[in-house]
mmCIF file of C-alpha atoms and ligand atoms in Angstrom:
data_model
loop_
_atom_site.group_PDB
_atom_site.id
_atom_site.type_symbol
_atom_site.label_atom_id
_atom_site.label_comp_id
_atom_site.label_asym_id
_atom_site.label_seq_id
_atom_site.Cartn_x
_atom_site.Cartn_y
_atom_site.Cartn_z
ATOM 1 C CA MET A 1306 -23.114 9.473 17.609
ATOM 2 C CA LYS A 1307 -19.598 11.909 18.595
ATOM 3 C CA GLU A 1308 -19.721 14.552 15.770
ATOM 4 C CA TYR A 1309 -16.520 16.152 14.307
ATOM 5 C CA ASP A 1310 -15.698 18.981 11.661
ATOM 6 C CA ALA A 1311 -13.363 16.418 9.344
ATOM 7 C CA LEU A 1312 -12.858 12.383 10.016
ATOM 8 C CA VAL A 1313 -9.704 11.252 8.015
ATOM 9 C CA LEU A 1314 -9.955 7.479 7.692
ATOM 10 C CA GLY A 1315 -6.716 5.966 7.397
ATOM 11 C CA GLY A 1316 -3.700 6.277 8.773
ATOM 12 C CA GLY A 1317 -0.724 5.921 6.112
ATOM 13 C CA PRO A 1318 1.419 8.833 4.669
ATOM 14 C CA ALA A 1319 -1.417 10.396 2.895
ATOM 15 C CA GLY A 1320 -4.079 10.068 6.733
ATOM 16 C CA LEU A 1321 -1.147 11.235 9.005
ATOM 17 C CA THR A 1322 -0.517 14.858 6.608
ATOM 18 C CA ALA A 1323 -4.171 15.295 6.371
ATOM 19 C CA ALA A 1324 -4.875 15.018 10.169
ATOM 20 C CA LEU A 1325 -1.794 17.103 10.535
ATOM 21 C CA TYR A 1326 -2.982 19.790 8.620
ATOM 22 C CA LEU A 1327 -6.430 19.880 9.946
ATOM 23 C CA ALA A 1328 -5.589 19.598 13.763
ATOM 24 C CA ARG A 1329 -3.199 22.640 12.756
ATOM 25 C CA SER A 1330 -6.156 24.843 12.449
ATOM 26 C CA GLU A 1331 -7.745 23.536 15.445
ATOM 27 C CA VAL A 1332 -11.172 21.923 13.937
ATOM 28 C CA SER A 1333 -12.746 19.243 15.524
ATOM 29 C CA LEU A 1334 -10.836 16.365 14.061
ATOM 30 C CA ALA A 1335 -10.501 12.607 14.883
ATOM 31 C CA LEU A 1336 -8.287 9.502 13.255
ATOM 32 C CA VAL A 1337 -9.024 6.112 12.050
ATOM 33 C CA GLU A 1338 -6.308 3.560 12.124
ATOM 34 C CA LYS A 1339 -7.338 0.242 11.900
ATOM 35 C CA LEU A 1340 -3.230 -1.103 12.622
ATOM 36 C CA SER A 1341 -0.558 1.203 13.842
ATOM 37 C CA PRO A 1342 0.227 4.241 11.953
ATOM 38 C CA GLY A 1343 2.136 4.201 8.979
ATOM 39 C CA GLY A 1344 -0.058 2.217 6.022
ATOM 40 C CA GLN A 1345 2.504 0.750 3.252
ATOM 41 C CA THR A 1346 5.769 1.920 5.155
ATOM 42 C CA LEU A 1347 5.517 -0.424 7.994
ATOM 43 C CA MET A 1348 6.244 -2.902 5.567
ATOM 44 C CA THR A 1349 8.893 -1.059 3.058
ATOM 45 C CA HIS A 1350 12.222 -2.058 4.481
ATOM 46 C CA MET A 1351 14.314 1.013 3.330
ATOM 47 C CA ILE A 1352 12.352 4.017 1.437
ATOM 48 C CA GLU A 1353 15.102 6.049 -0.126
ATOM 49 C CA ASN A 1354 13.524 8.576 -2.327
ATOM 50 C CA TYR A 1355 11.551 10.453 0.391
ATOM 51 C CA PRO A 1356 13.552 14.064 0.545
ATOM 52 C CA GLY A 1357 15.552 15.079 3.133
ATOM 53 C CA PHE A 1358 17.065 11.534 3.730
ATOM 54 C CA PRO A 1359 19.780 11.218 1.450
ATOM 55 C CA GLU A 1360 21.164 8.449 3.025
ATOM 56 C CA GLY A 1361 17.552 6.397 2.793
ATOM 57 C CA VAL A 1362 15.343 5.888 5.224
ATOM 58 C CA GLU A 1363 13.855 2.537 7.653
ATOM 59 C CA GLY A 1364 10.321 2.136 6.339
ATOM 60 C CA TRP A 1365 9.395 1.450 10.405
ATOM 61 C CA ARG A 1366 11.225 4.779 10.637
ATOM 62 C CA LEU A 1367 9.953 7.440 8.925
ATOM 63 C CA ALA A 1368 5.981 5.986 10.198
ATOM 64 C CA ASP A 1369 7.781 7.176 13.532
ATOM 65 C CA LEU A 1370 8.415 9.960 12.459
ATOM 66 C CA PHE A 1371 5.405 10.924 11.036
ATOM 67 C CA ALA A 1372 3.411 9.827 13.895
ATOM 68 C CA ARG A 1373 5.974 11.297 16.460
ATOM 69 C CA HIS A 1374 5.058 14.973 14.674
ATOM 70 C CA LEU A 1375 0.840 14.145 14.662
ATOM 71 C CA ASP A 1376 1.250 13.664 18.599
ATOM 72 C CA LYS A 1377 2.097 16.834 19.161
ATOM 73 C CA TYR A 1378 -1.182 17.712 18.565
ATOM 74 C CA ASP A 1379 -4.599 17.431 19.479
ATOM 75 C CA LEU A 1380 -7.243 15.100 17.941
ATOM 76 C CA ALA A 1381 -9.165 12.083 18.532
ATOM 77 C CA ARG A 1382 -8.083 8.184 17.891
ATOM 78 C CA TYR A 1383 -9.944 5.139 16.904
ATOM 79 C CA GLY A 1384 -7.959 2.081 16.496
ATOM 80 C CA ASP A 1385 -10.342 0.369 14.445
ATOM 81 C CA GLU A 1386 -12.365 -1.012 11.094
ATOM 82 C CA VAL A 1387 -14.089 1.382 9.059
ATOM 83 C CA SER A 1388 -16.971 -0.959 8.258
ATOM 84 C CA ALA A 1389 -18.875 1.468 5.991
ATOM 85 C CA VAL A 1390 -19.608 5.051 5.214
ATOM 86 C CA GLU A 1391 -22.954 7.054 4.624
ATOM 87 C CA THR A 1392 -22.698 9.657 2.883
ATOM 88 C CA GLY A 1393 -25.416 12.455 3.932
ATOM 89 C CA GLU A 1394 -26.705 16.051 2.921
ATOM 90 C CA GLY A 1395 -23.640 18.112 5.150
ATOM 91 C CA LEU A 1396 -23.097 15.348 7.565
ATOM 92 C CA HIS A 1397 -21.240 11.829 6.357
ATOM 93 C CA LYS A 1398 -21.719 8.825 8.993
ATOM 94 C CA VAL A 1399 -18.975 6.567 9.162
ATOM 95 C CA LYS A 1400 -19.516 3.062 10.853
ATOM 96 C CA VAL A 1401 -16.107 2.321 13.672
ATOM 97 C CA GLY A 1402 -15.590 -1.271 15.028
ATOM 98 C CA GLN A 1403 -19.230 -0.747 16.863
ATOM 99 C CA GLU A 1404 -19.808 2.757 16.806
ATOM 100 C CA TRP A 1405 -21.093 5.629 14.571
ATOM 101 C CA LEU A 1406 -19.517 8.587 14.015
ATOM 102 C CA ALA A 1407 -20.241 11.308 12.278
ATOM 103 C CA ALA A 1408 -18.458 14.341 10.410
ATOM 104 C CA LYS A 1409 -19.210 17.413 8.714
ATOM 105 C CA THR A 1410 -15.648 16.296 6.253
ATOM 106 C CA LEU A 1411 -14.050 13.059 4.971
ATOM 107 C CA ILE A 1412 -11.076 13.031 3.670
ATOM 108 C CA VAL A 1413 -10.540 9.119 3.122
ATOM 109 C CA CYS A 1414 -6.777 7.892 3.327
ATOM 110 C CA SER A 1415 -7.788 3.860 3.524
ATOM 111 C CA GLY A 1416 -4.724 3.133 0.696
ATOM 112 C CA ALA A 1417 -4.368 -0.271 -1.153
ATOM 113 C CA GLN A 1418 -3.570 -3.619 -0.279
ATOM 114 C CA TYR A 1419 -1.795 -6.153 -2.498
ATOM 115 C CA ARG A 1420 -2.946 -7.440 -5.525
ATOM 116 C CA ARG A 1421 -3.415 -11.394 -4.742
ATOM 117 C CA LEU A 1422 -3.061 -13.491 -8.134
ATOM 118 C CA GLY A 1423 -5.628 -16.312 -7.420
ATOM 119 C CA LEU A 1424 -2.600 -18.487 -8.644
ATOM 120 C CA PRO A 1425 -3.677 -22.701 -7.993
ATOM 121 C CA GLY A 1426 -1.772 -22.801 -4.065
ATOM 122 C CA GLU A 1427 -1.104 -19.146 -3.528
ATOM 123 C CA LYS A 1428 -4.082 -19.027 -0.979
ATOM 124 C CA GLU A 1429 -3.476 -22.127 0.116
ATOM 125 C CA LEU A 1430 -0.422 -22.130 1.551
ATOM 126 C CA LEU A 1431 -0.954 -18.360 2.584
ATOM 127 C CA GLY A 1432 1.441 -18.095 5.402
ATOM 128 C CA ARG A 1433 3.127 -21.637 4.726
ATOM 129 C CA GLY A 1434 5.639 -20.485 2.144
ATOM 130 C CA VAL A 1435 3.363 -17.612 0.104
ATOM 131 C CA SER A 1436 4.394 -14.119 1.667
ATOM 132 C CA TYR A 1437 3.464 -10.595 -0.017
ATOM 133 C CA CYS A 1438 5.922 -8.981 2.956
ATOM 134 C CA ALA A 1439 8.933 -8.794 2.627
ATOM 135 C CA LEU A 1440 9.723 -7.694 5.558
ATOM 136 C CA CYS A 1441 7.274 -9.628 7.614
ATOM 137 C CA ASP A 1442 8.449 -12.404 6.490
ATOM 138 C CA GLY A 1443 11.891 -13.028 5.130
ATOM 139 C CA ASN A 1444 13.809 -13.824 8.094
ATOM 140 C CA PHE A 1445 12.173 -17.251 7.668
ATOM 141 C CA PHE A 1446 13.916 -18.017 4.573
ATOM 142 C CA LYS A 1447 17.094 -17.041 5.508
ATOM 143 C CA GLY A 1448 19.963 -19.353 3.653
ATOM 144 C CA GLN A 1449 16.822 -20.561 0.918
ATOM 145 C CA ASP A 1450 15.560 -20.192 -2.020
ATOM 146 C CA ILE A 1451 12.665 -18.780 -2.832
ATOM 147 C CA ALA A 1452 11.056 -16.937 -5.995
ATOM 148 C CA VAL A 1453 9.351 -13.215 -6.469
ATOM 149 C CA ILE A 1454 6.848 -12.543 -8.063
ATOM 150 C CA GLY A 1455 6.908 -9.264 -10.283
ATOM 151 C CA GLY A 1456 8.309 -6.554 -12.512
ATOM 152 C CA GLY A 1457 7.559 -3.367 -10.279
ATOM 153 C CA ASN A 1458 9.435 -1.127 -7.663
ATOM 154 C CA SER A 1459 8.155 -3.531 -5.027
ATOM 155 C CA ALA A 1460 9.235 -6.576 -6.586
ATOM 156 C CA LEU A 1461 12.775 -5.532 -7.252
ATOM 157 C CA GLU A 1462 13.221 -3.326 -4.314
ATOM 158 C CA GLU A 1463 12.225 -6.334 -1.663
ATOM 159 C CA SER A 1464 14.328 -8.911 -3.418
ATOM 160 C CA LEU A 1465 17.358 -6.478 -3.170
ATOM 161 C CA TYR A 1466 16.262 -6.891 0.538
ATOM 162 C CA LEU A 1467 15.312 -10.426 0.721
ATOM 163 C CA ALA A 1468 18.927 -10.694 -1.016
ATOM 164 C CA LYS A 1469 20.319 -10.348 2.182
ATOM 165 C CA LEU A 1470 19.019 -13.136 3.231
ATOM 166 C CA VAL A 1471 18.648 -15.903 1.009
ATOM 167 C CA ASN A 1472 20.529 -18.117 -1.015
ATOM 168 C CA LYS A 1473 18.769 -17.122 -3.650
ATOM 169 C CA ILE A 1474 16.030 -15.520 -6.094
ATOM 170 C CA HIS A 1475 14.205 -16.926 -8.728
ATOM 171 C CA LEU A 1476 12.432 -13.027 -10.080
ATOM 172 C CA ILE A 1477 9.633 -13.717 -12.533
ATOM 173 C CA HIS A 1478 8.285 -11.301 -15.012
ATOM 174 C CA ARG A 1479 5.473 -11.688 -17.125
ATOM 175 C CA ARG A 1480 7.601 -9.351 -19.723
ATOM 176 C CA ASP A 1481 10.482 -8.799 -20.795
ATOM 177 C CA VAL A 1482 10.570 -5.538 -20.044
ATOM 178 C CA PHE A 1483 10.364 -3.858 -16.049
ATOM 179 C CA ARG A 1484 8.087 -1.418 -15.041
ATOM 180 C CA GLY A 1485 10.059 -0.782 -11.814
ATOM 181 C CA GLN A 1486 13.063 2.326 -11.774
ATOM 182 C CA LYS A 1487 15.763 1.026 -14.047
ATOM 183 C CA CYS A 1488 18.387 2.272 -11.251
ATOM 184 C CA ILE A 1489 16.323 -0.156 -9.263
ATOM 185 C CA GLN A 1490 16.993 -2.944 -11.756
ATOM 186 C CA ASN A 1491 20.774 -1.980 -11.762
ATOM 187 C CA LYS A 1492 21.377 -2.957 -8.951
ATOM 188 C CA CYS A 1493 18.989 -5.969 -9.214
ATOM 189 C CA GLU A 1494 20.811 -7.281 -12.145
ATOM 190 C CA ILE A 1495 24.327 -7.288 -10.104
ATOM 191 C CA ASN A 1496 23.285 -9.026 -7.184
ATOM 192 C CA PRO A 1497 25.095 -12.225 -7.801
ATOM 193 C CA LYS A 1498 22.107 -13.849 -5.336
ATOM 194 C CA ILE A 1499 19.106 -12.644 -8.145
ATOM 195 C CA VAL A 1500 18.161 -15.538 -10.887
ATOM 196 C CA PHE A 1501 16.420 -13.172 -13.943
ATOM 197 C CA HIS A 1502 13.286 -15.362 -15.543
ATOM 198 C CA ARG A 1503 11.759 -12.761 -17.777
ATOM 199 C CA SER A 1504 8.118 -13.277 -19.887
ATOM 200 C CA SER A 1505 7.653 -16.285 -17.918
ATOM 201 C CA VAL A 1506 4.872 -16.380 -15.155
ATOM 202 C CA VAL A 1507 3.590 -18.614 -12.042
ATOM 203 C CA LYS A 1508 1.362 -21.323 -13.383
ATOM 204 C CA ARG A 1509 1.893 -23.007 -10.114
ATOM 205 C CA ILE A 1510 2.779 -22.747 -6.708
ATOM 206 C CA ALA A 1511 3.716 -26.568 -5.440
ATOM 207 C CA GLY A 1512 3.417 -27.950 -1.924
ATOM 208 C CA ASP A 1513 1.648 -29.868 0.811
ATOM 209 C CA LYS A 1514 1.882 -28.225 4.073
ATOM 210 C CA ALA A 1515 4.317 -25.385 2.729
ATOM 211 C CA VAL A 1516 5.659 -24.453 -0.610
ATOM 212 C CA GLU A 1517 7.422 -26.928 -1.955
ATOM 213 C CA GLY A 1518 8.076 -25.318 -5.671
ATOM 214 C CA VAL A 1519 6.827 -22.839 -8.341
ATOM 215 C CA LEU A 1520 5.807 -23.545 -11.848
ATOM 216 C CA VAL A 1521 7.394 -21.780 -14.405
ATOM 217 C CA GLU A 1522 6.241 -21.103 -18.576
ATOM 218 C CA ASN A 1523 8.329 -19.330 -20.329
ATOM 219 C CA LEU A 1524 6.255 -17.320 -22.781
ATOM 220 C CA THR A 1525 8.111 -17.269 -25.553
ATOM 221 C CA THR A 1526 9.110 -20.899 -25.853
ATOM 222 C CA LYS A 1527 6.335 -22.383 -24.001
ATOM 223 C CA GLU A 1528 8.807 -24.394 -21.621
ATOM 224 C CA GLU A 1529 8.290 -25.682 -18.346
ATOM 225 C CA THR A 1530 10.052 -25.429 -15.337
ATOM 226 C CA ARG A 1531 10.045 -26.099 -12.035
ATOM 227 C CA LEU A 1532 11.621 -24.394 -9.609
ATOM 228 C CA ASP A 1533 12.495 -25.815 -5.886
ATOM 229 C CA VAL A 1534 12.006 -22.819 -3.676
ATOM 230 C CA SER A 1535 10.642 -22.710 -0.278
ATOM 231 C CA GLY A 1536 9.011 -19.618 -0.273
ATOM 232 C CA VAL A 1537 7.081 -17.351 -2.654
ATOM 233 C CA PHE A 1538 6.736 -13.640 -2.455
ATOM 234 C CA ILE A 1539 4.478 -11.662 -5.162
ATOM 235 C CA PHE A 1540 4.469 -8.034 -5.810
ATOM 236 C CA ALA A 1541 2.000 -7.524 -8.407
ATOM 237 C CA GLY A 1542 0.537 -4.575 -7.621
ATOM 238 C CA THR A 1543 -1.970 -3.275 -5.398
ATOM 239 C CA GLU A 1544 -5.894 -2.893 -5.312
ATOM 240 C CA PRO A 1545 -8.233 -0.080 -3.656
ATOM 241 C CA GLN A 1546 -8.729 -0.783 0.154
ATOM 242 C CA GLY A 1547 -12.336 0.577 0.140
ATOM 243 C CA ASP A 1548 -14.772 -2.569 0.466
ATOM 244 C CA PHE A 1549 -16.649 -0.504 2.801
ATOM 245 C CA LEU A 1550 -17.081 2.834 0.277
ATOM 246 C CA PRO A 1551 -20.764 3.619 -0.726
ATOM 247 C CA LYS A 1552 -21.775 2.488 -4.275
ATOM 248 C CA GLU A 1553 -22.471 6.890 -5.021
ATOM 249 C CA LEU A 1554 -18.607 7.494 -4.211
ATOM 250 C CA GLU A 1555 -17.241 7.672 -8.209
ATOM 251 C CA LYS A 1556 -14.211 4.854 -8.670
ATOM 252 C CA ASP A 1557 -12.779 4.096 -11.646
ATOM 253 C CA SER A 1558 -12.830 0.678 -13.768
ATOM 254 C CA ALA A 1559 -10.231 -0.400 -11.078
ATOM 255 C CA GLY A 1560 -11.887 1.104 -7.876
ATOM 256 C CA PHE A 1561 -9.517 3.472 -7.473
ATOM 257 C CA LEU A 1562 -11.362 7.210 -5.986
ATOM 258 C CA VAL A 1563 -11.201 9.641 -8.763
ATOM 259 C CA THR A 1564 -11.024 13.350 -7.563
ATOM 260 C CA ASP A 1565 -10.423 16.478 -8.814
ATOM 261 C CA LEU A 1566 -6.408 18.600 -8.281
ATOM 262 C CA GLU A 1567 -7.601 19.693 -4.970
ATOM 263 C CA MET A 1568 -9.028 15.407 -4.335
ATOM 264 C CA ARG A 1569 -12.662 16.579 -3.809
ATOM 265 C CA THR A 1570 -14.574 13.477 -4.459
ATOM 266 C CA ASN A 1571 -18.500 13.351 -7.179
ATOM 267 C CA ILE A 1572 -19.586 13.913 -2.873
ATOM 268 C CA LYS A 1573 -19.467 17.132 -1.723
ATOM 269 C CA GLY A 1574 -17.556 17.384 1.776
ATOM 270 C CA VAL A 1575 -15.753 14.136 0.874
ATOM 271 C CA PHE A 1576 -12.310 13.544 -0.133
ATOM 272 C CA ALA A 1577 -9.622 11.248 -1.286
ATOM 273 C CA ALA A 1578 -6.104 10.869 -0.589
ATOM 274 C CA GLY A 1579 -2.799 9.003 -1.090
ATOM 275 C CA ASP A 1580 -3.011 5.485 -2.753
ATOM 276 C CA ILE A 1581 -6.662 4.861 -2.581
ATOM 277 C CA ARG A 1582 -7.157 7.878 -5.284
ATOM 278 C CA SER A 1583 -6.946 6.953 -8.946
ATOM 279 C CA LYS A 1584 -3.911 8.363 -9.920
ATOM 280 C CA ALA A 1585 -0.788 7.608 -11.865
ATOM 281 C CA CYS A 1586 1.776 7.928 -9.193
ATOM 282 C CA ARG A 1587 1.871 5.921 -5.626
ATOM 283 C CA GLN A 1588 4.624 6.910 -3.584
ATOM 284 C CA VAL A 1589 5.162 8.188 -0.360
ATOM 285 C CA ALA A 1590 5.651 11.433 -1.731
ATOM 286 C CA THR A 1591 2.854 11.827 -3.076
ATOM 287 C CA ALA A 1592 0.580 10.291 -0.469
ATOM 288 C CA VAL A 1593 1.457 13.274 1.753
ATOM 289 C CA GLY A 1594 1.063 15.517 -0.649
ATOM 290 C CA ASP A 1595 -2.228 14.506 -1.475
ATOM 291 C CA GLY A 1596 -3.220 14.355 2.491
ATOM 292 C CA ALA A 1597 -1.686 17.866 2.351
ATOM 293 C CA THR A 1598 -3.912 19.300 -0.883
ATOM 294 C CA ALA A 1599 -7.114 17.374 0.253
ATOM 295 C CA ALA A 1600 -6.492 18.593 3.938
ATOM 296 C CA THR A 1601 -6.587 22.767 2.855
ATOM 297 C CA ALA A 1602 -9.300 21.970 0.651
ATOM 298 C CA ALA A 1603 -11.632 20.167 3.465
ATOM 299 C CA HIS A 1604 -10.642 23.040 5.786
ATOM 300 C CA ALA A 1605 -11.836 25.061 3.337
ATOM 301 C CA TYR A 1606 -14.612 23.226 2.946
ATOM 302 C CA LEU A 1607 -15.490 23.640 6.563
ATOM 303 C CA GLU A 1608 -14.844 27.628 6.424
ATOM 304 C CA THR A 1609 -18.023 27.818 3.520
ATOM 305 C CA LEU A 1610 -20.249 26.358 5.857
ATOM 306 C CA HIS A 1611 -19.806 28.573 8.318
ATOM 307 C CA ALA A 1612 -19.833 31.624 6.254
HETATM 308 P P1 LIG B 1422 3.492 -1.803 -10.040
HETATM 309 O O1 LIG B 1422 3.995 -0.718 -10.907
HETATM 310 O O2 LIG B 1422 1.850 -2.327 -10.095
HETATM 311 O O3 LIG B 1422 3.753 -3.539 -10.471
HETATM 312 C C1 LIG B 1422 3.030 -5.025 -10.610
HETATM 313 C C2 LIG B 1422 3.769 -5.432 -11.134
HETATM 314 O O4 LIG B 1422 3.249 -7.207 -11.200
HETATM 315 C C3 LIG B 1422 3.951 -5.366 -12.419
HETATM 316 O O5 LIG B 1422 5.532 -5.459 -13.368
HETATM 317 C C4 LIG B 1422 2.912 -5.695 -13.700
HETATM 318 O O6 LIG B 1422 3.539 -6.965 -14.479
HETATM 319 C C5 LIG B 1422 3.229 -7.884 -12.290
HETATM 320 N N1 LIG B 1422 2.233 -7.715 -12.368
HETATM 321 C C6 LIG B 1422 0.644 -7.879 -12.316
HETATM 322 N N2 LIG B 1422 -0.431 -8.300 -12.464
HETATM 323 C C7 LIG B 1422 0.192 -9.756 -12.618
HETATM 324 C C8 LIG B 1422 0.559 -10.957 -12.882
HETATM 325 N N3 LIG B 1422 -1.497 -11.611 -12.964
HETATM 326 N N4 LIG B 1422 0.670 -11.982 -12.967
HETATM 327 C C9 LIG B 1422 1.741 -11.291 -13.021
HETATM 328 N N5 LIG B 1422 2.322 -10.289 -13.238
HETATM 329 C C10 LIG B 1422 1.756 -9.563 -12.917
HETATM 330 O O7 LIG B 1422 3.369 -2.275 -8.503
HETATM 331 P P2 LIG B 1422 4.104 -2.563 -7.118
HETATM 332 O O8 LIG B 1422 5.874 -2.352 -7.893
HETATM 333 O O9 LIG B 1422 3.383 -2.818 -6.210
HETATM 334 O O10 LIG B 1422 3.805 -1.090 -7.069
HETATM 335 C C11 LIG B 1422 2.501 0.103 -6.698
HETATM 336 C C12 LIG B 1422 2.865 1.542 -6.485
HETATM 337 O O11 LIG B 1422 4.019 1.561 -5.505
HETATM 338 C C13 LIG B 1422 3.453 1.959 -7.775
HETATM 339 O O12 LIG B 1422 3.087 3.492 -7.933
HETATM 340 C C14 LIG B 1422 5.481 1.810 -7.548
HETATM 341 O O13 LIG B 1422 6.168 2.793 -8.711
HETATM 342 C C15 LIG B 1422 4.520 2.771 -5.935
HETATM 343 N N6 LIG B 1422 6.365 1.776 -5.703
HETATM 344 C C16 LIG B 1422 7.015 3.069 -5.309
HETATM 345 C C17 LIG B 1422 8.865 3.183 -4.715
HETATM 346 C C18 LIG B 1422 9.533 3.342 -4.853
HETATM 347 O O14 LIG B 1422 9.482 4.713 -6.000
HETATM 348 N N7 LIG B 1422 11.259 3.216 -4.240
HETATM 349 C C19 LIG B 1422 8.742 1.469 -3.708
HETATM 350 C C20 LIG B 1422 7.760 0.748 -4.460
HETATM 351 C C21 LIG B 1422 6.769 0.809 -4.906
HETATM 352 P P3 LIG B 1422 3.547 -5.522 -15.813
HETATM 353 O O15 LIG B 1422 4.605 -4.806 -15.612
HETATM 354 O O16 LIG B 1422 3.589 -6.580 -17.015
HETATM 355 O O17 LIG B 1422 1.897 -4.780 -15.669
#
């Protein structure tokens, strides 16, 4: 079994930053990433609130800059999925693909994924009109009418991106007040292609071989309306990607990892950073901050082992 001082699990902004800091500390290090480096930034068209990019930066470009920065350093890379973690006294084990790796310290940066709503038709029509990624699938709906579900920053920002491609967007949110930032909401409100359906929920996604419409209920009037759309984009928040994590790691009621301010979990030598962590603000900027904090604390922990 290969053994390292530190293993970083996940190659999003938190993981890439943690790996960068640890690589610069010259510890023996491996980074495990399931897909390409960048995590959820790869699914984001434009990031307008990451400092240093006054004109905004495309998600893939920021991911590429992060990855190229890390490429300057010496570390092992594993391009496979983590399926199990076993914590131990002083040494933790991680199953990556078919191989087990061991490390004195782990930084879990496995992020979050878009929440499924469990609507009738959602699972059946996934990839046939139902999507959770505007950047990946938006092009399929050029010139067509679509629905977007959600009222957070993702729903608003992705609606702005989709509005450049499609004919009309029905933006459906279950409350009359939006969770997303006011400045993004304002941009949506003046966009002639975006029609707001406040205090409304989708009850069913209709279609046989592909999406043909959604049944929407107005929660105030109880009126039900069928909207003819060929695509449904769902941005209803995120869920932790941590099925592989052991039950002894403390999680909040939604399954996100609980840490202290140094990103320490309740298990000695195990840290967490980024969207997998229980916290209020999930941004690229906070993921980067978490990654730097976790790596610094992990390095300090390694020093105590060598003392
Ligand atoms: P979010 O902020 O949690 O918003 C999720 C939205 O989905 C909420 O409006 C919520 O409604 C709605 N929702 C949840 N469950 C639902 C259900 N069962 N049926 C109908 N609607 C449902 O999630 P997000 O927009 O994906 O953002 C995730 C995190 O990333 C947030 O911290 C966000 O700020 C951050 N983010 C930031 C940016 C940016 O700053 N540029 C861009 C994207 C994402 P309620 O409001 O009624 O709860």
